[in-house]
XYZ file of C-alpha atoms in Angstrom:
316
model
C 90.807 101.040 126.602
C 91.837 104.737 125.981
C 93.863 106.623 123.626
C 97.738 106.573 123.880
C 99.229 109.856 125.026
C 100.844 111.535 122.287
C 104.045 112.042 124.248
C 104.451 108.209 124.717
C 107.544 106.669 123.318
C 106.742 104.318 120.407
C 109.273 102.175 118.757
C 108.449 101.178 115.117
C 110.713 98.235 113.894
C 111.353 98.372 110.300
C 110.673 101.864 109.753
C 112.186 102.070 106.381
C 110.056 99.391 105.030
C 106.668 99.846 103.207
C 104.787 99.012 106.329
C 107.030 100.737 109.026
C 107.278 103.973 107.027
C 103.378 104.190 106.673
C 103.175 103.575 110.549
C 105.563 106.446 111.145
C 103.494 108.626 108.854
C 100.331 107.706 110.659
C 101.855 108.273 114.212
C 103.223 111.615 113.131
C 99.749 112.714 111.633
C 98.134 111.693 114.904
C 100.450 114.045 116.801
C 102.894 111.656 118.301
C 106.240 113.433 119.189
C 108.466 110.632 120.523
C 108.645 108.002 117.902
C 111.638 105.866 118.171
C 113.234 104.173 115.114
C 116.735 102.373 114.301
C 118.334 101.735 110.937
C 119.629 98.232 110.248
C 123.140 99.617 110.302
C 122.633 100.868 113.915
C 120.753 98.115 115.248
C 120.783 94.542 113.865
C 117.520 93.135 115.237
C 118.759 89.514 114.924
C 121.434 90.312 117.585
C 120.029 89.658 120.954
C 122.822 91.748 122.785
C 122.446 94.757 120.497
C 118.604 94.765 120.934
C 119.130 94.334 124.729
C 121.549 97.438 124.804
C 119.079 99.361 122.547
C 115.984 98.841 124.866
C 117.991 99.335 127.888
C 119.001 102.789 126.544
C 115.636 103.847 124.912
C 112.992 102.177 127.160
C 110.138 102.281 124.602
C 106.664 102.164 126.272
C 104.934 100.823 123.034
C 106.282 98.749 120.069
C 104.915 98.189 116.765
C 106.805 95.216 115.389
C 106.787 95.749 111.496
C 110.320 94.518 110.726
C 110.838 91.374 108.875
C 112.486 89.630 105.776
C 109.753 89.703 103.095
C 109.394 88.678 99.490
C 107.181 87.026 96.844
C 106.918 83.402 95.591
C 110.392 83.427 93.747
C 112.307 84.862 96.795
C 110.485 82.499 99.351
C 111.030 79.525 97.114
C 114.771 80.058 96.575
C 115.779 81.255 100.139
C 113.480 79.323 102.526
C 116.087 78.926 105.214
C 116.961 82.699 105.087
C 113.303 83.671 105.441
C 112.851 81.180 108.528
C 116.018 82.240 110.250
C 115.908 85.934 109.934
C 112.236 86.268 111.023
C 112.696 83.899 113.852
C 115.531 85.828 115.090
C 114.207 89.315 114.620
C 110.880 88.551 116.382
C 112.518 86.504 119.109
C 114.809 89.384 120.186
C 112.293 92.147 119.940
C 109.567 90.338 121.754
C 111.980 89.101 124.434
C 113.264 92.659 125.241
C 109.774 94.016 125.148
C 109.093 91.625 128.012
C 112.368 92.429 129.815
C 112.145 96.125 129.676
C 108.433 96.146 130.631
C 106.953 97.584 127.407
C 103.282 98.628 128.175
C 101.976 97.088 124.913
C 103.416 95.458 121.687
C 101.793 94.886 118.362
C 103.147 92.100 116.285
C 102.392 92.152 112.682
C 102.123 88.574 111.120
C 100.924 87.809 107.745
C 97.864 85.970 106.199
C 100.233 83.293 104.890
C 100.211 81.710 108.240
C 96.916 80.150 107.544
C 96.384 76.637 105.941
C 96.774 76.553 101.996
C 93.348 75.022 101.485
C 91.302 76.274 104.499
C 87.722 77.465 104.116
C 87.076 81.074 102.873
C 86.872 83.613 104.108
C 89.710 82.677 106.531
C 88.834 83.118 110.200
C 91.399 83.552 112.871
C 90.735 80.138 114.363
C 91.659 78.277 111.272
C 95.317 78.836 112.295
C 97.275 75.538 112.498
C 94.255 73.352 110.960
C 96.134 72.241 108.054
C 99.209 72.233 105.820
C 100.803 75.465 104.731
C 101.511 76.731 101.157
C 104.848 75.009 100.306
C 106.236 78.147 98.366
C 106.451 80.250 101.555
C 106.315 77.784 104.275
C 109.500 78.992 105.957
C 108.212 82.529 106.188
C 104.818 81.395 107.402
C 106.326 79.044 110.078
C 108.344 81.949 111.434
C 105.233 84.311 111.408
C 103.255 81.664 113.195
C 106.031 81.338 115.864
C 105.743 85.014 116.620
C 101.911 84.781 117.118
C 102.603 81.949 119.555
C 105.427 83.836 121.252
C 102.971 86.923 122.025
C 100.491 84.391 123.404
C 103.163 82.641 125.601
C 104.642 85.834 126.995
C 101.086 86.845 127.799
C 100.170 83.559 129.411
C 103.472 83.390 131.400
C 104.213 87.061 132.298
C 101.000 88.876 131.697
C 102.429 90.977 128.865
C 99.961 92.970 126.771
C 101.430 91.575 123.482
C 98.829 91.297 120.587
C 99.252 90.146 117.136
C 97.432 91.198 113.859
C 97.344 89.309 110.540
C 97.399 91.774 107.447
C 96.328 90.582 104.149
C 98.313 91.222 100.975
C 99.612 94.747 101.214
C 100.566 97.571 98.535
C 101.275 101.229 98.469
C 103.951 103.730 98.611
C 107.439 102.238 99.560
C 106.591 98.807 98.173
C 109.359 96.492 96.810
C 109.186 96.645 92.928
C 112.102 94.407 92.317
C 111.633 91.892 89.441
C 112.953 88.953 91.580
C 111.666 89.600 95.197
C 108.559 91.584 94.969
C 104.773 90.428 95.528
C 102.474 90.341 92.620
C 101.007 93.667 92.532
C 104.306 95.868 92.422
C 105.773 93.326 90.074
C 103.004 93.814 87.763
C 103.263 97.550 87.930
C 106.782 97.391 87.164
C 106.237 94.807 84.310
C 103.610 96.765 82.602
C 105.478 100.161 83.003
C 108.627 98.706 81.385
C 106.353 97.269 78.640
C 104.883 100.755 78.023
C 108.408 102.350 78.051
C 109.770 99.840 75.602
C 106.617 99.751 73.624
C 106.296 95.990 74.051
C 103.059 94.394 72.848
C 102.548 91.882 75.666
C 103.229 91.344 79.350
C 103.634 87.959 80.754
C 101.733 87.070 84.082
C 102.883 84.002 86.107
C 100.292 81.240 86.382
C 96.735 80.785 85.163
C 95.178 84.007 86.616
C 92.587 82.360 88.486
C 93.954 82.546 92.026
C 92.248 85.068 94.130
C 93.885 87.695 96.318
C 92.735 90.627 98.705
C 94.761 93.619 98.892
C 94.867 96.341 101.447
C 96.368 99.771 101.159
C 99.452 100.109 103.524
C 98.059 103.443 104.933
C 94.977 101.520 105.846
C 97.027 99.093 107.788
C 99.023 101.812 109.570
C 95.496 103.387 110.701
C 94.543 99.815 111.798
C 97.791 99.484 113.931
C 97.107 102.629 115.967
C 93.526 101.577 116.248
C 94.335 98.034 117.587
C 96.924 99.432 120.095
C 94.210 101.711 121.405
C 91.216 99.274 121.312
C 92.266 95.642 121.285
C 93.757 93.600 124.097
C 93.207 89.857 123.460
C 95.596 86.950 122.963
C 93.811 85.925 119.971
C 95.244 87.134 116.652
C 93.115 89.488 114.676
C 92.816 89.746 110.706
C 93.122 93.126 109.079
C 91.867 93.314 105.597
C 89.103 94.565 103.411
C 87.135 91.489 103.278
C 87.062 91.914 99.388
C 89.282 89.841 96.758
C 89.823 89.691 92.915
C 91.379 87.363 90.679
C 95.121 87.647 89.450
C 93.559 88.009 86.156
C 91.390 91.054 87.222
C 94.352 92.542 89.114
C 96.382 92.340 85.821
C 93.417 93.963 84.029
C 93.369 96.779 86.466
C 96.926 97.535 86.365
C 97.039 97.301 82.406
C 94.232 99.925 82.324
C 96.111 102.424 84.606
C 99.525 101.709 83.210
C 99.429 100.522 79.550
C 95.838 99.989 78.196
C 96.983 98.871 74.741
C 99.204 95.962 75.657
C 98.104 92.222 75.647
C 98.372 90.148 78.760
C 99.542 86.414 78.460
C 99.499 83.973 81.343
C 102.349 81.591 81.786
C 100.613 78.446 83.078
C 104.115 76.804 83.553
C 104.633 79.179 86.612
C 103.121 78.490 89.978
C 99.855 79.818 91.103
C 100.439 79.803 94.814
C 97.396 79.534 97.180
C 94.236 79.204 95.262
C 92.465 81.731 97.232
C 93.150 83.871 100.390
C 90.411 86.028 101.465
C 90.300 87.144 105.265
C 87.182 87.178 107.359
C 87.602 90.720 109.006
C 84.259 90.623 110.922
C 86.027 90.912 114.472
C 87.883 94.061 113.415
C 84.800 95.485 111.923
C 82.868 94.811 114.970
C 85.403 96.963 116.950
C 84.780 99.876 114.676
C 87.518 99.655 112.042
C 87.256 99.517 108.288
C 89.385 100.372 105.401
C 89.036 103.655 103.649
C 91.211 103.439 100.484
C 89.334 101.783 97.561
C 91.449 99.587 95.210
C 91.563 101.257 91.909
C 92.405 104.607 93.513
C 95.149 102.905 95.714
C 96.727 101.296 92.713
C 96.777 104.634 90.911
C 98.362 106.411 93.933
C 100.966 103.394 94.030
C 101.730 103.764 90.461
C 102.158 107.519 90.709
C 104.741 106.949 93.633
C 106.580 104.362 91.605
C 107.128 106.810 88.736
C 108.189 109.588 90.958
C 110.699 107.200 92.782
C 111.830 105.137 89.842
C 115.437 106.327 89.902
C 115.686 105.220 93.493
C 114.473 101.804 93.164
C 116.286 98.518 93.027
C 116.103 96.550 89.984
């Protein structure tokens, strides 16, 4: 496998989201000159006819599929049907049109939540579909699993070079910091920041603090996306992460030290913990030659700086 020509047309779906915007930044820094994007108002990826017309007109050679409906425990618990429907429709239309218009290669980005709730740690790719999912995000996980299987099916039936990567928990510039729909790391950054501004003496963290999570900076994922397009061509999904995890309690301590060191942390044990532990086995992508570069504390500091600089533009 060789490098993709810098003048190749690359369609990045979801380019305004945290992942998509990071992928666009990475492609630009690598010298790509024909990056294709489309805003939601111009192209509803859930609409097969609209996506068909768009692919017919633009004929991308490569696709990095980063679009999707995403959210934390609260959003997934309240809107499981929406998370299931929107993600199924988005990926079904994009993957179908990538086949129809003979895209050279497509990278589908799934999620580590596709793996069983209680599977062995660290999580290897072959653990997929070996046990029940985490109930709080089952709708989203089922949709993302369907995307993995779709890539395999199109490869099997039509010989399409469709690959899928499973990122661990992501964070970084462009994250969703909403109090109601964000994941744990950006939610805690916002909560500690607002406590510091309001001179509150404590911050409440959902759950016991014992669950462990792995966090990957989104710029590292963007680098992995280009790496996999150029160096990976297998029907098997491949994990992308750091191979390191920390407890929610340790996460809260790190954010407190960066944002508001003098406040107290209280854990609300009446709120759900979610999956007890979720650490990916990243030995396969390491063997190919890719490893993350951004260390956790510096990544959190950078993310908090971005949050402060963009606070006026963020939704509540």
